[in-house]
Coordinates of C-alpha atoms and ligand atoms in Angstrom, one line a residue:
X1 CA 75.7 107.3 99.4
X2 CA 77.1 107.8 96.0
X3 CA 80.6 109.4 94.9
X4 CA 81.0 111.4 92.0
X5 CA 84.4 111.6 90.1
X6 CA 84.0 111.9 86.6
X7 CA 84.8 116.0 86.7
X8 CA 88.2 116.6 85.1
X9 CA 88.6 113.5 83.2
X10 CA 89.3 114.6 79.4
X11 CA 87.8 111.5 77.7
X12 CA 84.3 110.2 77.6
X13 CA 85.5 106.4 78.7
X14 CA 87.7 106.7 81.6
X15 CA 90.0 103.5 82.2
X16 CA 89.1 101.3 85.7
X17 CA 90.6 99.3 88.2
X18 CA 88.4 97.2 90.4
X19 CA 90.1 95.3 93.2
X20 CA 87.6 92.1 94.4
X21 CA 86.0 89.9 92.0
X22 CA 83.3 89.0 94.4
X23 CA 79.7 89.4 93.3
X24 CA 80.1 92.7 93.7
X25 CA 83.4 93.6 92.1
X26 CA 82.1 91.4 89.3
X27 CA 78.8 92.8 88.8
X28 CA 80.6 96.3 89.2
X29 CA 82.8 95.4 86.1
X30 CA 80.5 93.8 84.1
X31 CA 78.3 97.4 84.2
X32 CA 81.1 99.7 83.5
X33 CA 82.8 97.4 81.0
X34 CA 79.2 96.9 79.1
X35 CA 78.9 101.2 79.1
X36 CA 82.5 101.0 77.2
X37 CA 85.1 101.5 80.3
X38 CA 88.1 99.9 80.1
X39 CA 88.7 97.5 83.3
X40 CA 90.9 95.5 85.1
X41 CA 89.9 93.4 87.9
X42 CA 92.0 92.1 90.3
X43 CA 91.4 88.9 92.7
X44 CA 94.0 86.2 93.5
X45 CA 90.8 83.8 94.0
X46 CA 87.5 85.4 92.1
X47 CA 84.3 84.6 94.0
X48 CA 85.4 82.3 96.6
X49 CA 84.9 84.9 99.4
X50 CA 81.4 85.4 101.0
X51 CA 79.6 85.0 97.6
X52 CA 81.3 81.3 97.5
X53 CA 79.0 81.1 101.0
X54 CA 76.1 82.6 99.8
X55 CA 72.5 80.7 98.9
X56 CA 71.5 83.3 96.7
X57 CA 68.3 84.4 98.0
X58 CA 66.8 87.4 97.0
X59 CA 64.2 88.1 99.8
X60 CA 63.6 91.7 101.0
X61 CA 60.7 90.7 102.9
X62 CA 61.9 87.6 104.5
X63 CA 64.8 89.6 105.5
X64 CA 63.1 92.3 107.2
X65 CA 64.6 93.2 110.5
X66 CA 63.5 95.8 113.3
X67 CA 65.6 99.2 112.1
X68 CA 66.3 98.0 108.7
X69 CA 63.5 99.8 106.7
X70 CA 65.5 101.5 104.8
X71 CA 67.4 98.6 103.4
X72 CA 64.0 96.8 103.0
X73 CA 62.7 99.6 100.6
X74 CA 66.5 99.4 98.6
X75 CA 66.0 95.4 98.1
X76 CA 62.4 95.6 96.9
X77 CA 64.0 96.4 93.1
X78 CA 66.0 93.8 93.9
X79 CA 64.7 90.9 91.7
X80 CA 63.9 93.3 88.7
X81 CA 67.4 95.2 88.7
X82 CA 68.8 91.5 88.8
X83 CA 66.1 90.3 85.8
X84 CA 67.5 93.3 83.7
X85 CA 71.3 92.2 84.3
X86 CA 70.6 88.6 83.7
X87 CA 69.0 89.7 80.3
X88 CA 71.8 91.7 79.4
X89 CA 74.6 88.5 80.7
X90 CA 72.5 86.7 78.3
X91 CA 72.4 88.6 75.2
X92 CA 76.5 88.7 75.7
X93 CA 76.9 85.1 76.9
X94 CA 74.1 83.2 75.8
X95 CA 74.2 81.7 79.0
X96 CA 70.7 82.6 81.3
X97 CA 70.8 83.1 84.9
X98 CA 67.5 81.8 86.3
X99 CA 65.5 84.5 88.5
X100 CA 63.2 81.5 90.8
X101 CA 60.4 84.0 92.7
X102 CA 58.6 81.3 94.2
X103 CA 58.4 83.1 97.6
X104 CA 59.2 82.2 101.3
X105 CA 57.7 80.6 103.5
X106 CA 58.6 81.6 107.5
X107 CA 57.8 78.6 109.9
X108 CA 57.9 78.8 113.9
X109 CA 59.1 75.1 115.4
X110 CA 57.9 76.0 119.2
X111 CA 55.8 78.6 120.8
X112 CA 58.4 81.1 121.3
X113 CA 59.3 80.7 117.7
X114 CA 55.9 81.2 116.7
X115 CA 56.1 84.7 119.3
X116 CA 59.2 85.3 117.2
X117 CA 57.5 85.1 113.8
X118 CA 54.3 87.7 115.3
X119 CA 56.9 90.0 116.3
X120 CA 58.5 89.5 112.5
X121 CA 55.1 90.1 111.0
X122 CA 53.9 93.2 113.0
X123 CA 57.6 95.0 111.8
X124 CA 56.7 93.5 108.1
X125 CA 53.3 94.8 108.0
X126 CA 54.6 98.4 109.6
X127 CA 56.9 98.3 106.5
X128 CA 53.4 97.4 104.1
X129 CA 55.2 94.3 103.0
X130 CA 53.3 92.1 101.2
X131 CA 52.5 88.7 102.8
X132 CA 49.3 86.1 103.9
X133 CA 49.4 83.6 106.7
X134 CA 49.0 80.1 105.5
X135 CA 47.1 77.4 107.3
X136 CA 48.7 73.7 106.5
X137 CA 45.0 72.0 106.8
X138 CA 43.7 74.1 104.1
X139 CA 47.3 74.7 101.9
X140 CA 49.2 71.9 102.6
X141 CA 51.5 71.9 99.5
X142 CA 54.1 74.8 100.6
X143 CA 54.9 72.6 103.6
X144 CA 55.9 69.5 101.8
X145 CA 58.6 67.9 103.2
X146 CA 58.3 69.9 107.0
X147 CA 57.6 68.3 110.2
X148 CA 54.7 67.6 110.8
X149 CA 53.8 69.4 113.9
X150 CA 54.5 73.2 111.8
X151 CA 50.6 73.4 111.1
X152 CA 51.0 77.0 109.8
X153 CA 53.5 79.6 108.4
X154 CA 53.5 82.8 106.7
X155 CA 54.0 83.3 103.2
X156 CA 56.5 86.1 101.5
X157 CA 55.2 85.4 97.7
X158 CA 57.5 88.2 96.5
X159 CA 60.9 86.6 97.7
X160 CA 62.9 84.7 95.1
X161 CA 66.2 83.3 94.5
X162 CA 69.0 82.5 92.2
X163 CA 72.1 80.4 91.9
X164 CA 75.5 82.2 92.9
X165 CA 77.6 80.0 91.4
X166 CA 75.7 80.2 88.1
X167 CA 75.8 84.0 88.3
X168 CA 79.2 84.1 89.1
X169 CA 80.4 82.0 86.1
X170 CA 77.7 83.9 83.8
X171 CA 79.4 87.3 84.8
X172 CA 82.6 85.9 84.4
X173 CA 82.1 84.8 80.8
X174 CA 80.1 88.3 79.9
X175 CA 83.7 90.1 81.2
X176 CA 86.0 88.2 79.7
X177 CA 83.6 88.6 76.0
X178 CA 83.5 92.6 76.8
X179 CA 86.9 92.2 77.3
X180 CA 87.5 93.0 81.1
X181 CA 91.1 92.1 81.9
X182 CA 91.0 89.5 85.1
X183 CA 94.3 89.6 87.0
X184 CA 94.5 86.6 89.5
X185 CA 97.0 88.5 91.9
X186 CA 96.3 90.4 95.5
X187 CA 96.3 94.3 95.3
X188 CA 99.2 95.0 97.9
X189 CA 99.2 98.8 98.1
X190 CA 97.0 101.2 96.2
X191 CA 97.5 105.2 95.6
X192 CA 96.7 108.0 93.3
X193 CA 98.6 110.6 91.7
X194 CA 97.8 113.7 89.4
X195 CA 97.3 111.3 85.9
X196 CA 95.3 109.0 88.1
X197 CA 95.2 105.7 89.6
X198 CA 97.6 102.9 90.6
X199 CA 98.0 99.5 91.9
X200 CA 100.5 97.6 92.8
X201 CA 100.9 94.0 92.8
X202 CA 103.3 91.4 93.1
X203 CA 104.1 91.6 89.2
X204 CA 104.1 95.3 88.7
X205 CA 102.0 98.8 88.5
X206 CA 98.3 98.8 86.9
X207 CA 97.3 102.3 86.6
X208 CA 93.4 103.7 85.8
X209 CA 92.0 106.9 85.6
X210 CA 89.9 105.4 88.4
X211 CA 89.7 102.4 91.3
X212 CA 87.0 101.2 93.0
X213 CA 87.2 98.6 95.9
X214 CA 85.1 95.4 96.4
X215 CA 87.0 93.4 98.8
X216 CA 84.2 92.6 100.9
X217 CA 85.0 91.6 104.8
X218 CA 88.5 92.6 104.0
X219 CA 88.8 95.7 104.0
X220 CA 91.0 98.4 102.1
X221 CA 94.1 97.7 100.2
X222 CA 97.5 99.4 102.0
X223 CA 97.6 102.9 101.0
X224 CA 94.2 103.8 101.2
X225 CA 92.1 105.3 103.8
X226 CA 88.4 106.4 104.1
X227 CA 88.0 109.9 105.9
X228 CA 85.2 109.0 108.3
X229 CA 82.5 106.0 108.7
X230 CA 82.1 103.3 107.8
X231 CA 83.9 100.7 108.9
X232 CA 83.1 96.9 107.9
X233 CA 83.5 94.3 110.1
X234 CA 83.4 90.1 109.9
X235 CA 80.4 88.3 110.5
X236 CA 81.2 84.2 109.7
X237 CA 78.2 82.1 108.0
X238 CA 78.3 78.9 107.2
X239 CA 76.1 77.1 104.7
X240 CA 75.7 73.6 104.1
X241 CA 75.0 71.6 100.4
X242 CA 73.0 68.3 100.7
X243 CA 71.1 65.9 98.1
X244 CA 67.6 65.9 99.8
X245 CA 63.8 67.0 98.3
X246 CA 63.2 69.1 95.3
X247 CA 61.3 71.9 96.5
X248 CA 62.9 74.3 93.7
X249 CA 58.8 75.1 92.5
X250 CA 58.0 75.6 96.7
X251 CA 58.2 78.5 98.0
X252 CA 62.0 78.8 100.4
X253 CA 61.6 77.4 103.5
X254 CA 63.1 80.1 106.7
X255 CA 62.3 78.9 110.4
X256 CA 63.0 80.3 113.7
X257 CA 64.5 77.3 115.6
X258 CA 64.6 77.2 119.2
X259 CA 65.6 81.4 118.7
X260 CA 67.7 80.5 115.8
X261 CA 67.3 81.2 112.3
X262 CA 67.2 78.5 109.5
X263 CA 66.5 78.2 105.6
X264 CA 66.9 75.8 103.0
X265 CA 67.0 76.8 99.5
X266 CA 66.1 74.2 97.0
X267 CA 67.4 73.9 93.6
X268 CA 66.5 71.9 90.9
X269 CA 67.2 68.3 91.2
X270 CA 67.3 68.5 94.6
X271 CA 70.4 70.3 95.4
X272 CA 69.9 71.8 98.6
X273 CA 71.7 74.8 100.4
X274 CA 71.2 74.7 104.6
X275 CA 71.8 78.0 106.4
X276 CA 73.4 80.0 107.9
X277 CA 75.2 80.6 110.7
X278 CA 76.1 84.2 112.4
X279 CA 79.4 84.1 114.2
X280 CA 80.9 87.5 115.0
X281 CA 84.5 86.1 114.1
X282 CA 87.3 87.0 111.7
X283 CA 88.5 83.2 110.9
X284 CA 87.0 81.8 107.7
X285 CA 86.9 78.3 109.0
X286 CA 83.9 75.8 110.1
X287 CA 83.2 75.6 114.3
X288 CA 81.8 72.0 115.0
X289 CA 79.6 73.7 117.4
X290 CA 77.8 75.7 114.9
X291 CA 77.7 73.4 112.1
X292 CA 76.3 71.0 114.5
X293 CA 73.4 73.6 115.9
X294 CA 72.6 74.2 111.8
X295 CA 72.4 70.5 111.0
X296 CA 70.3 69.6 114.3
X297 CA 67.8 72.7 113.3
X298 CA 67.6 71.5 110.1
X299 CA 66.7 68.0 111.2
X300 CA 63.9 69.8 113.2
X301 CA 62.4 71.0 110.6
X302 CA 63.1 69.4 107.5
X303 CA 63.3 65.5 109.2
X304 CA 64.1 64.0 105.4
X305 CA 67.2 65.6 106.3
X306 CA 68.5 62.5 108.4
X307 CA 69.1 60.6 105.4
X308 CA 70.4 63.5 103.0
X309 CA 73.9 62.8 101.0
X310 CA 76.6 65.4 102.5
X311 CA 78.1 67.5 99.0
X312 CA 79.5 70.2 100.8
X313 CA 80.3 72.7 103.4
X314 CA 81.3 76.6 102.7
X315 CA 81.9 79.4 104.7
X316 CA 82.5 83.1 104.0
X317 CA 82.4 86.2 106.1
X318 CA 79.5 88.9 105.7
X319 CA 80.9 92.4 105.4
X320 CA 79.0 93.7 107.9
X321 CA 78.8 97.6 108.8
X322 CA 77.6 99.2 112.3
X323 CA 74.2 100.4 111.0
X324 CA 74.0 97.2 108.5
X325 CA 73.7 99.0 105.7
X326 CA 75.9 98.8 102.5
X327 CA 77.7 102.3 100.8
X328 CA 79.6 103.4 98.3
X329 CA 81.7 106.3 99.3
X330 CA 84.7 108.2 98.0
X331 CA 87.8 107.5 99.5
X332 CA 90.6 109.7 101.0
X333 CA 92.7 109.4 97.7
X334 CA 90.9 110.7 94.9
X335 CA 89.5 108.8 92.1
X336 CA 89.4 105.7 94.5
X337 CA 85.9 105.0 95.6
X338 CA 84.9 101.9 98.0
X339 CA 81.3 99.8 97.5
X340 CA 81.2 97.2 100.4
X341 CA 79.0 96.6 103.9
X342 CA 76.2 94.2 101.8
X343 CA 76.5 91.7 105.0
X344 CA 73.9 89.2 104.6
X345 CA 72.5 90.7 101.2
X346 CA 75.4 90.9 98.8
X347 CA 73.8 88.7 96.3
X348 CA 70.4 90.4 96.1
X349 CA 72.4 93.7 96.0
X350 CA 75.0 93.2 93.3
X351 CA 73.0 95.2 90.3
X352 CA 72.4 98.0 92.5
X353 CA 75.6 98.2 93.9
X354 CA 77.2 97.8 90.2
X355 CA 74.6 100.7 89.2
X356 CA 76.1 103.1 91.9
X357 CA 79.5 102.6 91.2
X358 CA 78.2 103.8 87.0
X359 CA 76.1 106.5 88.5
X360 CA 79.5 107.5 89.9
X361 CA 81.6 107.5 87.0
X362 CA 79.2 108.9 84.4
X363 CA 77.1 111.4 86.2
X364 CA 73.8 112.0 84.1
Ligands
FAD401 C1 76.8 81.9 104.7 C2 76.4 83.1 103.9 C3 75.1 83.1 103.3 C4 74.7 84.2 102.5 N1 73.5 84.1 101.9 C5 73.1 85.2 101.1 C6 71.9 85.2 100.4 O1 71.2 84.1 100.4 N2 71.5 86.3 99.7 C7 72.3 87.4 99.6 O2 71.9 88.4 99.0 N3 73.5 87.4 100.3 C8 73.9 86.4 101.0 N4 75.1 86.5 101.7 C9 75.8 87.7 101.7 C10 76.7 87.8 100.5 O3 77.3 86.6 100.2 C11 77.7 88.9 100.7 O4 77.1 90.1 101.1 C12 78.4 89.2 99.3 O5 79.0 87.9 98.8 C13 79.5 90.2 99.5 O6 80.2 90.3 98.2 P1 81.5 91.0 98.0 O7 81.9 90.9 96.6 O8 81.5 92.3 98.6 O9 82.6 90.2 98.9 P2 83.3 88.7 98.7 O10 82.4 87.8 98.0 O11 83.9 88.4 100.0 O12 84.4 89.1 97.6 C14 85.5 89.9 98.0 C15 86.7 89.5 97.1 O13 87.7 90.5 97.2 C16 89.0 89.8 97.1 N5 90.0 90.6 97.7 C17 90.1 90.9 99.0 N6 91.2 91.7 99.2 C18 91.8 91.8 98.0 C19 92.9 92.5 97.6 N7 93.7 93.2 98.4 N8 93.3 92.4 96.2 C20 92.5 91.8 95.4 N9 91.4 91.1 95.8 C21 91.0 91.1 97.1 C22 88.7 88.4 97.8 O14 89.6 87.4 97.3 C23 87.2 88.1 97.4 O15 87.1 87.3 96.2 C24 75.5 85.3 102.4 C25 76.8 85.4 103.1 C26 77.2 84.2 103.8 C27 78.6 84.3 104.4

């Protein structure tokens, strides 16, 4: 759903606040301050919320879920929308995001896995997603590196992914060059009054003509208020970073394990990202239990694993709404609007997201 504000403001550039300098407070500033908007962004740690988590995928197909059509059909302009962006981060920054599409490939590790994946593919194919099954005797390439009793798998060829860390420190560079004024502080309270805007943090005011907020999982600043649905809620993932097999020119490895889900996400060189995990909780912290029911699926399917160096573990909390689907929608105050609810799709979603919240401030 998209806001409109502009009505009423005098000049042709009205001045922003965005509070959240996730992926998409960033990619929200990067838009407006590249259409000639004045913005401050506020974050007392930029991009180490959920996008810190996040392995970048961009897969509207492989992410296709029973009830979620309409977020399918949103995602499929996904990977262009995100093409056109990193173009435009380039031409500021020099700096080029890489946009991988080498597909997905979904993989079943027992029987009732592989009833899993049929069940995936008949909601897929009601959706007229593209995909083709893959048999490993004949195509044995896309399974490099699985065990070896997965003999088949179906293949997503449209999916893709890119690095969130690289597209985070691209944006950040193309904001700072179009000048977007970064202010590493927490927004404490937030209102409006008749000249606009304001925000207060620990050193002082920041007024705007208007705000919009990106604070993921977290919710709305004190002093704002939305006047009906949505609501956002918590939902913990974990991912884990390992040194293991390059399978960055593969297509992305998902599996259903023992009812689970898995993927790995291979990068060049053979930096790896394991996920995720789905915890309905509100602590951003790292349960042995789960990271230990990741790592054993993992193992299942990927068996090179066992000997895999350990980089790192992250975890980050999905902002999650009840019909799972994101929003932008004007808030009680005026002028303050709020873009959030991306839960597992934040990344793929930024340059639509960022494109709402322009649509919203200059109305064709
Ligand atoms: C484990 C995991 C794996 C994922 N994998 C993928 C994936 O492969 N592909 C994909 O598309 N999506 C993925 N996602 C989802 C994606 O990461 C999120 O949807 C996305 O990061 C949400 O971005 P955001 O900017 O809204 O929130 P966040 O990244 O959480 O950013 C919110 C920011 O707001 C700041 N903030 C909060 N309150 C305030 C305040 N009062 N004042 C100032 N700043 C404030 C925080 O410090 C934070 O930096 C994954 C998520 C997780 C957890």
């Amino acid at each position: 759903m998209t806001a409109t504000y502009a009505e009423g403001v005098a000049h042709e550039h009205p001045s922003l606040v965005v509070v959240g300098a996730g992926i998409i407070g960033l990619a929200t500033a990067f838009r407006l301050a590249r259409r000639g908007h004045a913005v401050t962004l506020f974050d007392p740690d930029p991009a180490k919320g959920a996008t810190y988590a996040a392995a970048g995928m961009i897969a509207p197909t492989a992410e296709i879920a029973p009830g979620e059509e309409a977020n399918y059909r949103f995602q499929r302009g996904a990977i262009d929308a995100w093409r056109e962006m990193a173009r435009e981060i380039a031409a500021i920054t020099h700096r080029e995001v890489a946009i991988v599409q080498t597909g997905t490939l979904i993989v079943g590790w027992d029987a009732s896995d592989r009833r899993l994946i049929d069940q995936f593919r008949s909601v897929a194919t009601e959706f007229g997603a593209p995909m083709r099954a893959l048999d490993r005797r004949d195509e044995p390439e896309p399974f490099e590196g699985l065990s070896t009793r997965i003999t088949e798998g179906l293949l997503m060829a449209d999916d893709g992914w890119l690095d969130p860390d690289d597209a985070v420190q691209s944006l950040m560079e193309a904001n700072e060059t179009l000048g977007v004024r970064l202010v590493r502080e927490r927004v404490l309270r937030a209102s409006s009054n008749a000249s606009g805007v304001e925000v207060e943090t620990d050193s002082g005011l920041t007024r705007a003509d208007y705000g919009i907020v990106a604070t993921g999982a977290q919710g709305l600043p004190g002093g704002l208020t939305v006047p009906k649905s949505p609501t956002v809620r918590p939902v913990r993932g974990v991912t884990v970073r390992v040194s293991s097999l390059d399978r960055s020119s593969l297509p992305t490895v998902r599996a259903y394990v023992r009812g689970r889900a898995f993927y790995m996400v291979s990068r060049p060189g053979g930096y790896c990202v394991l996920g995720a995990t789905a915890e309905e909780k509100p602590q951003p912290l790292v349960e042995v239990g789960e990271l230990q029911r990741l790592l054993r699926d993992g193992l299942d399917i990927v068996p090179e694993l066992e000997a895999a160096p350990l980089l790192e573990i992250r975890n980050g909390l999905r902002p999650a709404t009840t019909d799972l689907r994101p929003f932008f929608v004007a808030l009680s105050e005026p002028g303050w609007s709020w873009s959030s609810g991306h839960y597992r799709h934040g990344v793929t979603l930024a340059p639509l997201a960022a494109q709402d919240a322009l649509d919203a401030i200059t109305p064709s």
